mmCIF file of C-alpha atoms in Angstrom:
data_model
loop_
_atom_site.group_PDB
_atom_site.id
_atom_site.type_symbol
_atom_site.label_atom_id
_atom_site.label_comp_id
_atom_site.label_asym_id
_atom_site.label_seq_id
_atom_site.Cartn_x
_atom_site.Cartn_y
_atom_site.Cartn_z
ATOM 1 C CA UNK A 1 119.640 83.813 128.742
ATOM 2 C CA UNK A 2 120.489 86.941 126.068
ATOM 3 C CA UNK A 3 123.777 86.617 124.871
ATOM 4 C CA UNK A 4 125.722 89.996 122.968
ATOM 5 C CA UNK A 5 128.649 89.086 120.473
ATOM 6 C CA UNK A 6 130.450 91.729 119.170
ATOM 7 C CA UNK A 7 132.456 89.535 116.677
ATOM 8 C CA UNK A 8 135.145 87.857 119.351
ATOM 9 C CA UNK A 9 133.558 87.959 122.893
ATOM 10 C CA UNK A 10 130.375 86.450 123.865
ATOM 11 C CA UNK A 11 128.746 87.792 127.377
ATOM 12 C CA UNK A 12 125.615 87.404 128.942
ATOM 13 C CA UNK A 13 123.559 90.862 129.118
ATOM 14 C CA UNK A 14 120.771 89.612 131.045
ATOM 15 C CA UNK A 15 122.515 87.608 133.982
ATOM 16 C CA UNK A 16 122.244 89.372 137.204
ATOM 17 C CA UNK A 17 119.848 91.571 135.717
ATOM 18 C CA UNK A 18 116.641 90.084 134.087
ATOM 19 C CA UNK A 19 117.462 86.361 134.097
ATOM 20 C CA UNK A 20 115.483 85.632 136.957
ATOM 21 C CA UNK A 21 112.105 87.214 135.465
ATOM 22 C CA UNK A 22 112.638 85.506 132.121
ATOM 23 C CA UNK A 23 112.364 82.244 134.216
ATOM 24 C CA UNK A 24 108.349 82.838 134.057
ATOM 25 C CA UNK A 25 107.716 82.242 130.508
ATOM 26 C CA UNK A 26 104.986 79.779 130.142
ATOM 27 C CA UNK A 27 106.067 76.435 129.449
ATOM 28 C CA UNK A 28 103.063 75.306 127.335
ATOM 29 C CA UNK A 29 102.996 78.539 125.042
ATOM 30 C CA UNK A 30 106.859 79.325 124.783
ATOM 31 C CA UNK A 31 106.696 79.311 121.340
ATOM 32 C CA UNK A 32 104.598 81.926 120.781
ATOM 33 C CA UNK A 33 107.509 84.611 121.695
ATOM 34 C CA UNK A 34 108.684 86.549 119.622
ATOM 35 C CA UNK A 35 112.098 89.264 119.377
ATOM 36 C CA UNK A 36 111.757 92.620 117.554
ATOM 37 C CA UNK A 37 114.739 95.041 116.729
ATOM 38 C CA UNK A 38 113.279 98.707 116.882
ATOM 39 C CA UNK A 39 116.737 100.311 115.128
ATOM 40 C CA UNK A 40 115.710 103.794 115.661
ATOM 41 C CA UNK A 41 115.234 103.437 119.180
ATOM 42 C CA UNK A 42 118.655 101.026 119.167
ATOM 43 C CA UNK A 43 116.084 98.339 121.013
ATOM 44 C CA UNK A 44 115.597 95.578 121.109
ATOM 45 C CA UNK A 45 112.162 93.849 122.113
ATOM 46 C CA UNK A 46 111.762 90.067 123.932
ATOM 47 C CA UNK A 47 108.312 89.272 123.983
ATOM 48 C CA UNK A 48 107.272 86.099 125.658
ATOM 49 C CA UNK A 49 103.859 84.815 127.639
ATOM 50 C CA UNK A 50 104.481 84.780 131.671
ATOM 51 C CA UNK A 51 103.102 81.408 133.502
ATOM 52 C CA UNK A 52 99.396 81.228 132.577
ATOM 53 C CA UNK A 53 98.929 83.426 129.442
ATOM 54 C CA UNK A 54 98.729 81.904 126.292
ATOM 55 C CA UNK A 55 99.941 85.074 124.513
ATOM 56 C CA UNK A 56 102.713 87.354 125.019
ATOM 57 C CA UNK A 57 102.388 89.013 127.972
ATOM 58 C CA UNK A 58 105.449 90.831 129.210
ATOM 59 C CA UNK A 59 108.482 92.533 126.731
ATOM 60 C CA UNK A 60 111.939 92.699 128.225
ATOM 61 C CA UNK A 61 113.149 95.952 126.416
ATOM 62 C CA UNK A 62 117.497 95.879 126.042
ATOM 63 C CA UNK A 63 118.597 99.388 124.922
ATOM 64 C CA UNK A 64 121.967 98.451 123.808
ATOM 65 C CA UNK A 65 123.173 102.083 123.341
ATOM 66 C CA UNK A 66 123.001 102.726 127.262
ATOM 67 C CA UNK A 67 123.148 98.247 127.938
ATOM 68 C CA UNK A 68 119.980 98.958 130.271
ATOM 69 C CA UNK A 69 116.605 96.907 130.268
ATOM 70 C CA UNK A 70 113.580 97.724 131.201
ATOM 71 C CA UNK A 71 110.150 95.505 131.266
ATOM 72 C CA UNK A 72 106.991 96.658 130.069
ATOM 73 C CA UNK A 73 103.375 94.615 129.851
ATOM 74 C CA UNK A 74 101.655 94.074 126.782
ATOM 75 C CA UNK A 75 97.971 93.130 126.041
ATOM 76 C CA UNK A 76 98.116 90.152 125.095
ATOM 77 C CA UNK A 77 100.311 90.525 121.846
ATOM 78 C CA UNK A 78 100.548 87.688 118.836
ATOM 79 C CA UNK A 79 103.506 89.509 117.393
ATOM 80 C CA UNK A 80 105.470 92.355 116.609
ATOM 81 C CA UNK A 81 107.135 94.632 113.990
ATOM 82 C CA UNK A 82 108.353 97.805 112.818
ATOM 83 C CA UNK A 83 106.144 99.584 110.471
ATOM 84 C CA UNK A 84 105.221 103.689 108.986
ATOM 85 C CA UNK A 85 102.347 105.458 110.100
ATOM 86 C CA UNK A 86 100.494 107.977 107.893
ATOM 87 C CA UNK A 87 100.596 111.162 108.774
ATOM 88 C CA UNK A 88 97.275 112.460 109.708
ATOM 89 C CA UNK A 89 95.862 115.346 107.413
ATOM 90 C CA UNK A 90 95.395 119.147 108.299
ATOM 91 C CA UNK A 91 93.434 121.214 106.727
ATOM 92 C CA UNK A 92 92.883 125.271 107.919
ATOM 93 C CA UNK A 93 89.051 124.640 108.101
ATOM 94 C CA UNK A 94 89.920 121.775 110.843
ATOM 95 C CA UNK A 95 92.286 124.459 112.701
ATOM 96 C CA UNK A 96 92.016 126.911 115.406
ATOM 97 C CA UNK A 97 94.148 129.132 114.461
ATOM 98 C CA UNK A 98 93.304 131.786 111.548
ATOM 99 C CA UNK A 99 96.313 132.149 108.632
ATOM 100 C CA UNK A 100 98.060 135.361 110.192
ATOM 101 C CA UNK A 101 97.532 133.890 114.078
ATOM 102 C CA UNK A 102 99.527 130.549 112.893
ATOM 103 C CA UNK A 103 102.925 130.266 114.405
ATOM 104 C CA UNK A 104 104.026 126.922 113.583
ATOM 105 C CA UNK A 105 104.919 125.690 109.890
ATOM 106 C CA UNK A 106 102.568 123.502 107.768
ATOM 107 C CA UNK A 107 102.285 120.000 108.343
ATOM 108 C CA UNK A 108 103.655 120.384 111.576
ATOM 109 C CA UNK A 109 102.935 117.015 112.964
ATOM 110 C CA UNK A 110 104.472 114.970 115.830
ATOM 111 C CA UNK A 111 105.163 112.373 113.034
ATOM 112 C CA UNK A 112 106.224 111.871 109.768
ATOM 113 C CA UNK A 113 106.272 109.001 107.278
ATOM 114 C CA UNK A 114 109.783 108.127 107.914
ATOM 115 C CA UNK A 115 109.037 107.745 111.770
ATOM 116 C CA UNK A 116 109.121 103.891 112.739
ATOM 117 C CA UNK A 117 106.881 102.616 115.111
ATOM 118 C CA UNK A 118 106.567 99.280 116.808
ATOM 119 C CA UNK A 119 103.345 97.824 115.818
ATOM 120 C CA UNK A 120 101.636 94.735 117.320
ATOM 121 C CA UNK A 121 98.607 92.389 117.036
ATOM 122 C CA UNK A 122 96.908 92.024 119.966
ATOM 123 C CA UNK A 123 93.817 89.420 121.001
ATOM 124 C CA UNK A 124 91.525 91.419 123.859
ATOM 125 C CA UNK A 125 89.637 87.334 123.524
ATOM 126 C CA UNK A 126 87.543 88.219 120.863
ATOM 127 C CA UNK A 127 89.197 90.406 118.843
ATOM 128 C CA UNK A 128 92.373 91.127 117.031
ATOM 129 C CA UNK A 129 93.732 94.561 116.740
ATOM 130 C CA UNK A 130 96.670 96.439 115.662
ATOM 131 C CA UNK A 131 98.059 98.484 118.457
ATOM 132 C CA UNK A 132 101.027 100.973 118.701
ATOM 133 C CA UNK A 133 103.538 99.261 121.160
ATOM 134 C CA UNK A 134 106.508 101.636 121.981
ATOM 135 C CA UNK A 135 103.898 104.427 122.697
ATOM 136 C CA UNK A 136 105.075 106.121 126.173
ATOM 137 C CA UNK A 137 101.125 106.376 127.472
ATOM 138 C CA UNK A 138 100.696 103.565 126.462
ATOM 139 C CA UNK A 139 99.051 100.977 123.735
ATOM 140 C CA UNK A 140 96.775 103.023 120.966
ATOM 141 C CA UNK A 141 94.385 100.679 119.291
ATOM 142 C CA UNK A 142 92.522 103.369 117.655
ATOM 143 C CA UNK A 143 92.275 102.877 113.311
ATOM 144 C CA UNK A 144 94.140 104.213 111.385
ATOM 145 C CA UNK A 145 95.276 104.460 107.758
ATOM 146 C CA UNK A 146 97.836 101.531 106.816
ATOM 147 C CA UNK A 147 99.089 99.571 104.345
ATOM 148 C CA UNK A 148 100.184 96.407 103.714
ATOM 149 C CA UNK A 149 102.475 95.926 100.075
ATOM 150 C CA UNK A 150 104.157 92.730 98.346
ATOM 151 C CA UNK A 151 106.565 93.469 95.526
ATOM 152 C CA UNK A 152 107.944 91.034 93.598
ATOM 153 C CA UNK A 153 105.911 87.907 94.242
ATOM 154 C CA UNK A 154 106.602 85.453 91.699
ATOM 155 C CA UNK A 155 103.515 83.203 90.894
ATOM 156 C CA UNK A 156 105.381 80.231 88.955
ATOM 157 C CA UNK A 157 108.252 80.741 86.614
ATOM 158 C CA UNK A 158 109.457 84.408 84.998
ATOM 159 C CA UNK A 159 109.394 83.002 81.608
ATOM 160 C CA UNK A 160 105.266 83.427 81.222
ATOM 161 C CA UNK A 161 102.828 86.185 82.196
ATOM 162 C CA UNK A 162 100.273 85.485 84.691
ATOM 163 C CA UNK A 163 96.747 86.832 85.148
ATOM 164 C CA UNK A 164 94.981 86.683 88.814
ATOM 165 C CA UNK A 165 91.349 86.422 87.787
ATOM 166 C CA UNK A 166 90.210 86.107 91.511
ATOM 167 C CA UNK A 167 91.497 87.495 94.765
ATOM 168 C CA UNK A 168 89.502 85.943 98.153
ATOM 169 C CA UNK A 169 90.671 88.543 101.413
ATOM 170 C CA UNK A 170 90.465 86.899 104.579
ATOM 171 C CA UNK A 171 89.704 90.387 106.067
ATOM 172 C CA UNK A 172 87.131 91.352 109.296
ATOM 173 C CA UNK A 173 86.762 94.771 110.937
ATOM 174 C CA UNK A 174 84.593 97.487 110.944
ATOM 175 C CA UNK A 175 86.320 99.813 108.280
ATOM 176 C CA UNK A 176 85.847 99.783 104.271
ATOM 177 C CA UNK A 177 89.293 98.248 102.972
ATOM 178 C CA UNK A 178 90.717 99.280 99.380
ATOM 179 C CA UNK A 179 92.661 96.442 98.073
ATOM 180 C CA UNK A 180 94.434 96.932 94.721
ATOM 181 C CA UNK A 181 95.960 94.866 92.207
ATOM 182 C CA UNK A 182 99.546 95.375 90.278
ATOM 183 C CA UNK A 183 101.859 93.748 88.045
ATOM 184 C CA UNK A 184 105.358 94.075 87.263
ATOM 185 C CA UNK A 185 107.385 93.077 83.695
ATOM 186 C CA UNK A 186 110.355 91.401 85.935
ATOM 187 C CA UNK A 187 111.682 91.421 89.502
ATOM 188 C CA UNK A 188 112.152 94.985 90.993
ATOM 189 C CA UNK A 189 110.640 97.197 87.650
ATOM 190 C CA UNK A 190 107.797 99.708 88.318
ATOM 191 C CA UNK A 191 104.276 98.846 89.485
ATOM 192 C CA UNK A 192 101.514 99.073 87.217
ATOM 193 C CA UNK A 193 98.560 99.354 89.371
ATOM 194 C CA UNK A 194 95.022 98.191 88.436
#
């Protein structure tokens, strides 16, 4: 069951309604689903494997603005999570349109790089791919620019600089990867990237 608290009442939000269907997980893989919160949408995402998947499978999708669900499938997803997506670059020798013709502003794009998407790993059985979850047609597993950032990472105590002489990426894919080293003088200062 999916419980809602709102500080002094506790009720049910999926008896009557999705209950039933959340009866198929898969008892061998159960712990393999996952819950996301997609704020922006006010969302929230329970992934789980149906009987006879080993990998998430199904998302029951509670909307707790308008206290609706809906169910969507998924291909096969490890997990889930909100992340940014670059926003693609223009330039006028890539458009149509000549400079007095345009009509719409510059960097007019159907995204921007405070947009949050829902982004997922997903196993096709022999591959692992990022996909775009909370896409309306559907899941995009197309590259595309990303990146990945720890801050703050303590390696031992503060009270001694440290010096990585070797980093080993467990990385495989069929695009070139920049990976980049910084340091910081304490916890939260400014990156000093190498």
């Amino acid at each position: 069951d999916v419980f809602s608290i709102d500080g002094n009442t506790i009720k049910s939000i999926a008896n009557n309604r999705v209950r039933s269907r959340m009866n198929t997980i898969d008892k061998k893989n159960y712990g393999k689903a996952f819950a996301v919160h997609h704020s922006n949408k006010k969302e929230v995402w329970f992934c789980f494997p149906m009987e006879g998947n080993k990998y998430s499978n199904i998302a029951f999708i509670y909307n707790y603005e308008y206290d609706s669900w809906v169910t969507r499938d998924l291909p096969g997803c490890l997990g889930a999570d909100i992340g940014r997506l670059a926003s693609p670059s223009s330039t006028w020798d890539g458009s149509p349109e000549s400079w007095d013709g345009a009509i719409k502003t510059w960097d007019d794009n159907s995204t921007t790089p405070f947009d949050s998407v829902l982004m997922g790993i997903i196993y096709n059985g022999t591959t692992y791919k990022f996909a775009l979850l909370d896409y309306i047609l559907g899941f995009n597993s197309e590259p595309y620019s990303s990146i990945i950032e720890r801050t703050d990472l303590s390696i031992g105590g503060l009270d001694t600089a440290k010096i990585v002489t070797r980093l080993y990426p467990h990385v495989v894919g069929g695009s070139s990867v920049k990976i980049q080293l910084g340091s910081q003088q304490y916890p939260g200062g400014p990156v000093t990237w190498k």
